[in-house]
Short mmCIF file of C-alpha atoms in Angstrom, two decimals:
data_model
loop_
_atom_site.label_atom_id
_atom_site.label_comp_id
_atom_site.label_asym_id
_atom_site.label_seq_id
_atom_site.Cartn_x
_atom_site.Cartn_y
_atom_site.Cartn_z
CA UNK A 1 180.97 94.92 46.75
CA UNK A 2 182.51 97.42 48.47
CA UNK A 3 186.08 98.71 49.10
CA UNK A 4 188.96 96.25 50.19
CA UNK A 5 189.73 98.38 53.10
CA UNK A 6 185.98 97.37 54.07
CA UNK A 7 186.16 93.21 53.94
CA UNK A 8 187.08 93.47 57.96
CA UNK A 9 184.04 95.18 58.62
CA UNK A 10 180.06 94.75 57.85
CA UNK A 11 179.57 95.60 54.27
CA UNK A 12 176.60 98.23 54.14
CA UNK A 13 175.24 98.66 50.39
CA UNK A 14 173.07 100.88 49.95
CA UNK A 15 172.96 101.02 46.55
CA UNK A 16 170.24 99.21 44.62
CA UNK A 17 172.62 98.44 41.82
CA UNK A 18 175.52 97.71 44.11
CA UNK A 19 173.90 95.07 45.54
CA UNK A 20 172.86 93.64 42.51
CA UNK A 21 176.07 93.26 41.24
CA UNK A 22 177.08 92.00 44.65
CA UNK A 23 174.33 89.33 44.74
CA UNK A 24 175.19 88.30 41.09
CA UNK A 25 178.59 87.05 42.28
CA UNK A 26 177.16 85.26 45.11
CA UNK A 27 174.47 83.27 42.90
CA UNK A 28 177.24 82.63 40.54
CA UNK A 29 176.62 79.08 39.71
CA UNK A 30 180.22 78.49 38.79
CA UNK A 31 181.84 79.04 42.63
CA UNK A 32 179.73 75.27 42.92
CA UNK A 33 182.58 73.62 41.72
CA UNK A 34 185.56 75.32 43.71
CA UNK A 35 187.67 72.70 45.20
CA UNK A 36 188.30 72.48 49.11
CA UNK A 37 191.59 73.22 48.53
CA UNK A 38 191.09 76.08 46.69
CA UNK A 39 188.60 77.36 49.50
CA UNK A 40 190.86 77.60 51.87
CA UNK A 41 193.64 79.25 49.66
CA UNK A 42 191.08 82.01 49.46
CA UNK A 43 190.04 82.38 52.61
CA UNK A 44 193.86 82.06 54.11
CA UNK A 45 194.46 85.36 50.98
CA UNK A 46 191.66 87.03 53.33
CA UNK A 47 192.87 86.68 56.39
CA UNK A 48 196.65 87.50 55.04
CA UNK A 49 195.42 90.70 53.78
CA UNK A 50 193.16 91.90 56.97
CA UNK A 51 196.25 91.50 58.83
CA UNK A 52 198.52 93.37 56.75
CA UNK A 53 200.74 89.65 55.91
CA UNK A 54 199.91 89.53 52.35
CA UNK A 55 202.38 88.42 50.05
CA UNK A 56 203.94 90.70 47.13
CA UNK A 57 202.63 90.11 44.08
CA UNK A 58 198.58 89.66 45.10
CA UNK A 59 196.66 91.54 42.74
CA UNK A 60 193.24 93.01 43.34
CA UNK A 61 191.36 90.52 40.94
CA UNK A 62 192.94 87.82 43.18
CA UNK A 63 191.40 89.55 45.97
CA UNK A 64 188.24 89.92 44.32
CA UNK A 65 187.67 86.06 43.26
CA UNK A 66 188.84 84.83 47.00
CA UNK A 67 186.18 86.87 48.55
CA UNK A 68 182.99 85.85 45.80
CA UNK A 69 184.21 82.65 47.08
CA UNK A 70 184.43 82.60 50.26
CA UNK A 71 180.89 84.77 50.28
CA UNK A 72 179.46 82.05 48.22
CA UNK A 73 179.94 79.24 50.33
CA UNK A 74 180.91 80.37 54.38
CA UNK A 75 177.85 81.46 56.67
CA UNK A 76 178.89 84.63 57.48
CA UNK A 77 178.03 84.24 61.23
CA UNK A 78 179.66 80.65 61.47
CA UNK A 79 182.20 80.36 58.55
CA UNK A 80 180.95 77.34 58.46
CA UNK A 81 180.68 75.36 53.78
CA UNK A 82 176.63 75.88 52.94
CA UNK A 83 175.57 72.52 51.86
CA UNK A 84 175.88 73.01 48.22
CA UNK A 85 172.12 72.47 47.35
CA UNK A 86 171.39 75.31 49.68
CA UNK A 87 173.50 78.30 48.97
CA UNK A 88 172.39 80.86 46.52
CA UNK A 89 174.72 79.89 44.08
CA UNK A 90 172.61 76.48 43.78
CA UNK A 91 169.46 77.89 43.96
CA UNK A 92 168.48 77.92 40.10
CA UNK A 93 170.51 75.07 39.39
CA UNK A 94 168.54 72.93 41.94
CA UNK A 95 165.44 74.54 41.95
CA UNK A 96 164.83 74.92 38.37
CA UNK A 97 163.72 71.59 37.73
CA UNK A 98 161.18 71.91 40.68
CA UNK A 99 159.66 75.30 39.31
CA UNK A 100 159.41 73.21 35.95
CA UNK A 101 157.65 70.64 37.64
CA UNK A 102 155.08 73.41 39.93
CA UNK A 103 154.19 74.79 36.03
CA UNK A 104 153.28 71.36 34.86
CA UNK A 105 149.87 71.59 32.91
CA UNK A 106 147.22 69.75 34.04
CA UNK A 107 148.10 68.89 37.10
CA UNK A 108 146.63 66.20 39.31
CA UNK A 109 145.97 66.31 43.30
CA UNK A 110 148.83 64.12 43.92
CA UNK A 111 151.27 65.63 41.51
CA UNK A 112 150.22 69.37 43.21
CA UNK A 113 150.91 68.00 46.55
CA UNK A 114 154.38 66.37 45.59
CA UNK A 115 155.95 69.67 43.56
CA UNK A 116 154.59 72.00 46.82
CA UNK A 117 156.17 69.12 49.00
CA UNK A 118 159.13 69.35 47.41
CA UNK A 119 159.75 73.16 46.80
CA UNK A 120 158.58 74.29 50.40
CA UNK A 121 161.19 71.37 51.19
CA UNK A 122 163.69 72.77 49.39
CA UNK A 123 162.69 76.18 50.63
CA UNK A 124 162.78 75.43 54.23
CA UNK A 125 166.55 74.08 53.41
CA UNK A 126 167.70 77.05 52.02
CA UNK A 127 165.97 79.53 54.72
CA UNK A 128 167.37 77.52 57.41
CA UNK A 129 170.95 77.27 55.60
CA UNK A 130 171.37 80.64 55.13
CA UNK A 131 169.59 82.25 58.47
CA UNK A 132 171.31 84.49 60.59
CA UNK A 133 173.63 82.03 63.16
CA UNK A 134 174.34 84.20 65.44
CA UNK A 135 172.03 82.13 67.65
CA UNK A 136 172.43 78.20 68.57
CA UNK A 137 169.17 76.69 66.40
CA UNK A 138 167.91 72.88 67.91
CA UNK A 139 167.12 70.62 65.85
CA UNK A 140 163.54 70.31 67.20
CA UNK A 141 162.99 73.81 65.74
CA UNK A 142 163.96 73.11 62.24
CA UNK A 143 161.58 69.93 61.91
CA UNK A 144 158.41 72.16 63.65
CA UNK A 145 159.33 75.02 60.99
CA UNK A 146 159.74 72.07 58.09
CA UNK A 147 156.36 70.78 59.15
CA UNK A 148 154.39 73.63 59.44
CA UNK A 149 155.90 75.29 56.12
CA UNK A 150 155.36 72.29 54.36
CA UNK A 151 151.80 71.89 55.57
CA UNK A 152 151.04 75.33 54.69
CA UNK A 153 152.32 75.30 51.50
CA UNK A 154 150.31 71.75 50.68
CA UNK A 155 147.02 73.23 51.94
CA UNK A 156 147.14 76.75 50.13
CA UNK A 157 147.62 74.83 46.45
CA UNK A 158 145.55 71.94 47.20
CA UNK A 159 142.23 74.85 47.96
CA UNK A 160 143.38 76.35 45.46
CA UNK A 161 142.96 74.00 42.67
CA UNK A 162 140.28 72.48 44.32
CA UNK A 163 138.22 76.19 44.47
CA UNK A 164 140.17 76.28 40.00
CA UNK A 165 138.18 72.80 39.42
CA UNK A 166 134.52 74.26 40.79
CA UNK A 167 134.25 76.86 39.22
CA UNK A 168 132.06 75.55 36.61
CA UNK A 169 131.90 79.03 34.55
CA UNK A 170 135.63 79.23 33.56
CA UNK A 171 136.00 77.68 29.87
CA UNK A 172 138.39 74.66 29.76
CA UNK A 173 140.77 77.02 28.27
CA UNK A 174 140.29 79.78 30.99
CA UNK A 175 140.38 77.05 33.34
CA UNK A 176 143.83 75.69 32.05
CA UNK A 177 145.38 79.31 32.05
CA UNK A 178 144.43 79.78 35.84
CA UNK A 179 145.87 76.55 37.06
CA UNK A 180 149.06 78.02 35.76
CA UNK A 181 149.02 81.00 37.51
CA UNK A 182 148.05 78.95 41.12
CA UNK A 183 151.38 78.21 41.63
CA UNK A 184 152.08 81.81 42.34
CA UNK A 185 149.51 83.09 45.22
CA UNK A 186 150.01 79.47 46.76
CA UNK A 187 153.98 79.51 46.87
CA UNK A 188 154.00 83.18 47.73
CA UNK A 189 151.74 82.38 50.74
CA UNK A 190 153.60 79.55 51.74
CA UNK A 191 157.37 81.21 51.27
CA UNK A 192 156.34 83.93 53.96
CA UNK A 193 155.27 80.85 56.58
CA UNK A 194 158.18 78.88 55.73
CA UNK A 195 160.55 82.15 56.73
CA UNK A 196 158.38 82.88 59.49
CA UNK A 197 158.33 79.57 61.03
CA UNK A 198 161.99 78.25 59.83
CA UNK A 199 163.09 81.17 61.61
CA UNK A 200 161.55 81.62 64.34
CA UNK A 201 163.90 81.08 66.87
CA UNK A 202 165.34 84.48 66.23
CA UNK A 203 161.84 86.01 67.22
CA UNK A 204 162.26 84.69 70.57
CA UNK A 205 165.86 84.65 71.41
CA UNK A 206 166.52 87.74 69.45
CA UNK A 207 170.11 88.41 66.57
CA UNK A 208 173.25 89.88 67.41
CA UNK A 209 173.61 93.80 66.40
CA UNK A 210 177.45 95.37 65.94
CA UNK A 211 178.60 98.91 65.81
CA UNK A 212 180.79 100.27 63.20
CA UNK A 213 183.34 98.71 64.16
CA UNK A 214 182.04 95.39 64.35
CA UNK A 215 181.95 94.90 68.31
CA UNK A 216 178.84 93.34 69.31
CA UNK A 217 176.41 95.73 71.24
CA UNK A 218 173.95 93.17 72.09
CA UNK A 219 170.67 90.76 71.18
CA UNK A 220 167.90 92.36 69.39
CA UNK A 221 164.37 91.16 69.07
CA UNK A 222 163.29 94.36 67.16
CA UNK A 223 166.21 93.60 65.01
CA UNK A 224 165.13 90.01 64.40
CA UNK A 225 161.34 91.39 63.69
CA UNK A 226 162.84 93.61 60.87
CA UNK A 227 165.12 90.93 59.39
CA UNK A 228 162.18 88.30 58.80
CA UNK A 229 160.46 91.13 57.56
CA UNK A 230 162.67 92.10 54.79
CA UNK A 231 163.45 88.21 53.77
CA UNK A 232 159.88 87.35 53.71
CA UNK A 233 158.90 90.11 51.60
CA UNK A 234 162.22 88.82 48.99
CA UNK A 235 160.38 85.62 49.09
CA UNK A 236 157.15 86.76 48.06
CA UNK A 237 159.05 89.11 45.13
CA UNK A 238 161.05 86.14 44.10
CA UNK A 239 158.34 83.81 42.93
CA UNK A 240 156.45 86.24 40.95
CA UNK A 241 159.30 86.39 37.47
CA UNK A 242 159.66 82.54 38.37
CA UNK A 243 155.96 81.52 38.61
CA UNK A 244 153.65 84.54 36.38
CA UNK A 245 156.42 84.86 33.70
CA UNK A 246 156.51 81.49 32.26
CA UNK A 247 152.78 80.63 32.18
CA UNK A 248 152.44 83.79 29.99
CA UNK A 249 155.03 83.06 27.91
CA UNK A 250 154.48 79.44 27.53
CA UNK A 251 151.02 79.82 26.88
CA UNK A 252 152.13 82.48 23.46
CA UNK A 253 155.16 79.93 22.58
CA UNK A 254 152.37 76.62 22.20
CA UNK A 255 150.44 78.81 19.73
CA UNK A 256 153.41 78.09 17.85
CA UNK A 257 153.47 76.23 14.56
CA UNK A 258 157.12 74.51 15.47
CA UNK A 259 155.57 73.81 19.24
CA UNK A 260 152.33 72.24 17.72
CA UNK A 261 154.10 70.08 15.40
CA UNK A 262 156.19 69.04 17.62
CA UNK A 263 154.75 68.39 21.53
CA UNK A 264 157.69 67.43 22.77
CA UNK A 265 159.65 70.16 22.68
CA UNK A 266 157.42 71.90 24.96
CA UNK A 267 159.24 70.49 28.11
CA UNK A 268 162.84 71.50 27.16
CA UNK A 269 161.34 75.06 25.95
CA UNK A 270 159.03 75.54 29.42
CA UNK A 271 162.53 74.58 30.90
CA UNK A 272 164.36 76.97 29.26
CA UNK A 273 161.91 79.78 30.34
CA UNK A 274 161.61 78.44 33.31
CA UNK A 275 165.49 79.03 34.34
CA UNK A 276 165.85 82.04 32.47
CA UNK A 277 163.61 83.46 34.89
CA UNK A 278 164.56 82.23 37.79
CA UNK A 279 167.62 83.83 36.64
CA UNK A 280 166.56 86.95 36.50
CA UNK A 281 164.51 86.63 39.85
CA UNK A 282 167.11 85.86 42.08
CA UNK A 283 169.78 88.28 42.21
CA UNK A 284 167.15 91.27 42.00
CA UNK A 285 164.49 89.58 44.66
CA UNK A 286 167.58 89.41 46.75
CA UNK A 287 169.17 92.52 46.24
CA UNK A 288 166.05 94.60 47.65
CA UNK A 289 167.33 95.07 50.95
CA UNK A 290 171.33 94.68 52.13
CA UNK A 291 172.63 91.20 53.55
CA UNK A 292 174.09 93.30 56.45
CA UNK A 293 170.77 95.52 57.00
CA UNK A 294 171.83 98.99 59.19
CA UNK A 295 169.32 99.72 61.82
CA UNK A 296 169.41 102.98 64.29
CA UNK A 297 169.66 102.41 67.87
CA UNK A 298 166.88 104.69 69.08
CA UNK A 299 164.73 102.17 67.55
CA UNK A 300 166.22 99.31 69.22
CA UNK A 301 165.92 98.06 73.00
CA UNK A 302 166.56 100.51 75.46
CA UNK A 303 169.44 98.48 77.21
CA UNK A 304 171.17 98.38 73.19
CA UNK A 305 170.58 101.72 72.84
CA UNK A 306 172.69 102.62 76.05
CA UNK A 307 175.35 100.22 74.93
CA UNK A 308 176.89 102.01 72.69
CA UNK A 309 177.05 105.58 71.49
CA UNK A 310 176.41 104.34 67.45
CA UNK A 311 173.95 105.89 66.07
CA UNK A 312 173.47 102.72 63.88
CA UNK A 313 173.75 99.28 64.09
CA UNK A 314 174.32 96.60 61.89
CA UNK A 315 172.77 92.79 61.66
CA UNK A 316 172.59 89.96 59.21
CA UNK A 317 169.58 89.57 57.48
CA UNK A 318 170.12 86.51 56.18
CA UNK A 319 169.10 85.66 52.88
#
């Protein structure tokens, strides 16, 4: 995470592993259930220590657990709670079910449409939640994103499964197994247009970039390209555990003599797979590029780059 001397400042990790470990505190399910009260103890131990006020007897674990939290559920830019279905700490726990549901066997047109409906929904929520704020957002943005994302997302399965259902040489078994793996190409597609279009008011209006020392140089549209870059290319890493893991394993695990005998087990199991890879997916799609990306200046606007005599800048990515 970084050294304490560093929680004034952009964190900068540019360690693959470091941010890992970073991420895995963030996602941590558990920081759901922290009590408003004990939010703003944490964030009032923050603010005591950046300004040299802190009270004897604070130890560094303390320190530790009130910044997870406060990283887990304040924006960044607005310090502003995450609606708890949308931070990455309720990622898995909400979206699990819904990945379950996208790896249903057998699917029908309707019951395609509804689990893309409701993961690009869920999706947009999350994108939009934790996007960098630097930048007033109307409202009239996030539904145009929704809707296009969501359309997107509907039309890439639906062809797909249609395109799954002609071709008359697959085997029903061969047939089966692809319809599994549809999921994957279709929600990949569709996470890169939900980013894309979820955020792109920061295309046009461009994110804040700050020096080392955190003062704001200015409002970068390069900047903004690169960030959307790096978070749609975590989206399309994320779903691949999530959505090519579980058909594989699911399809060994039914071969089963207990599965066989016993059919109904194989929702709890898929389940199970299901959110142990998600698990897995989420802190290391996430942890492939830094929340606070570094950028240098010479590849920035000219009027940025003669704002400040940094070499680098810093911006949130957003997650």
């Amino acid at each position: 995470m970084g050294n304490p001397e560093d929680w004034g400042t952009p964190i900068i990790m540019t360690s693959f592993y470091g941010r890992f470990r970073h991420f895995l505190d963030i996602i941590d399910p558990r920081t759901l259930f922290v009590t408003e009260r004990r939010l703003r103890e944490a964030v009032q131990l923050l603010e005591d220590y950046k300004h040299g006020t802190l009270r004897p007897g604070v130890t560094n674990e303390q320190l530790w657990s009130a910044q997870k939290i406060k990283q887990a559920i304040l924006h960044p830019d607005t310090n502003e709670k995450i609606f708890m279905p949308f931070r990455m700490s309720g990622y898995i726990p909400f979206g699990t079910p819904i990945v379950v549901g996208l790896l249903l066997p057998n699917q029908t047109l309707a019951s395609t449409v509804f689990w893309q409906w409701l993961n690009q929904s869920h999706n947009a929520c999350v994108n939009y939640a934790n996007r960098n704020a630097t930048k007033p957002s109307p409202a009239s943005k996030f539904i145009q994103g929704y809707l296009g994302a969501v359309i997107s997302a509907v039309s890439i399965a639906v062809g797909l499964n249609v395109l799954v259902q002609k071709a008359n040489k697959f085997t029903p078994a061969t047939r089966l197994l692809v319809q599994r793996f549809v999921p994957f190409p279709a929600v990949a597609s569709a996470n890169i247009c939900n980013v894309v279009l979820m955020r792109y008011g920061e295309l046009e209006e461009g994110i804040d970039v700050l020096d080392a020392d955190g003062n704001l140089v200015g409002s970068s549209k390069i900047a903004a390209r690169h960030a959307l870059l790096e978070t749609a290319l975590t989206r399309v890493v994320l779903p691949m555990p999530i959505l090519v893991l579980p058909p594989i394993v699911m399809s060994m695990l039914e071969k089963t003599a207990l599965l066989q005998a016993r059919p109904r087990l194989l929702l709890p199991v898929q389940s199970l797979v299901c959110l142990a890879a998600f698990g897995l997916a989420l802190p290391l799609a996430i942890s492939l590029f830094p929340q606070m990306s570094e950028i240098e200046t010479s590849q920035l606007e000219p009027e940025i780059a003669q704002a400040t005599s940094s070499r680098t800048v810093v911006y949130n990515k957003g997650l």
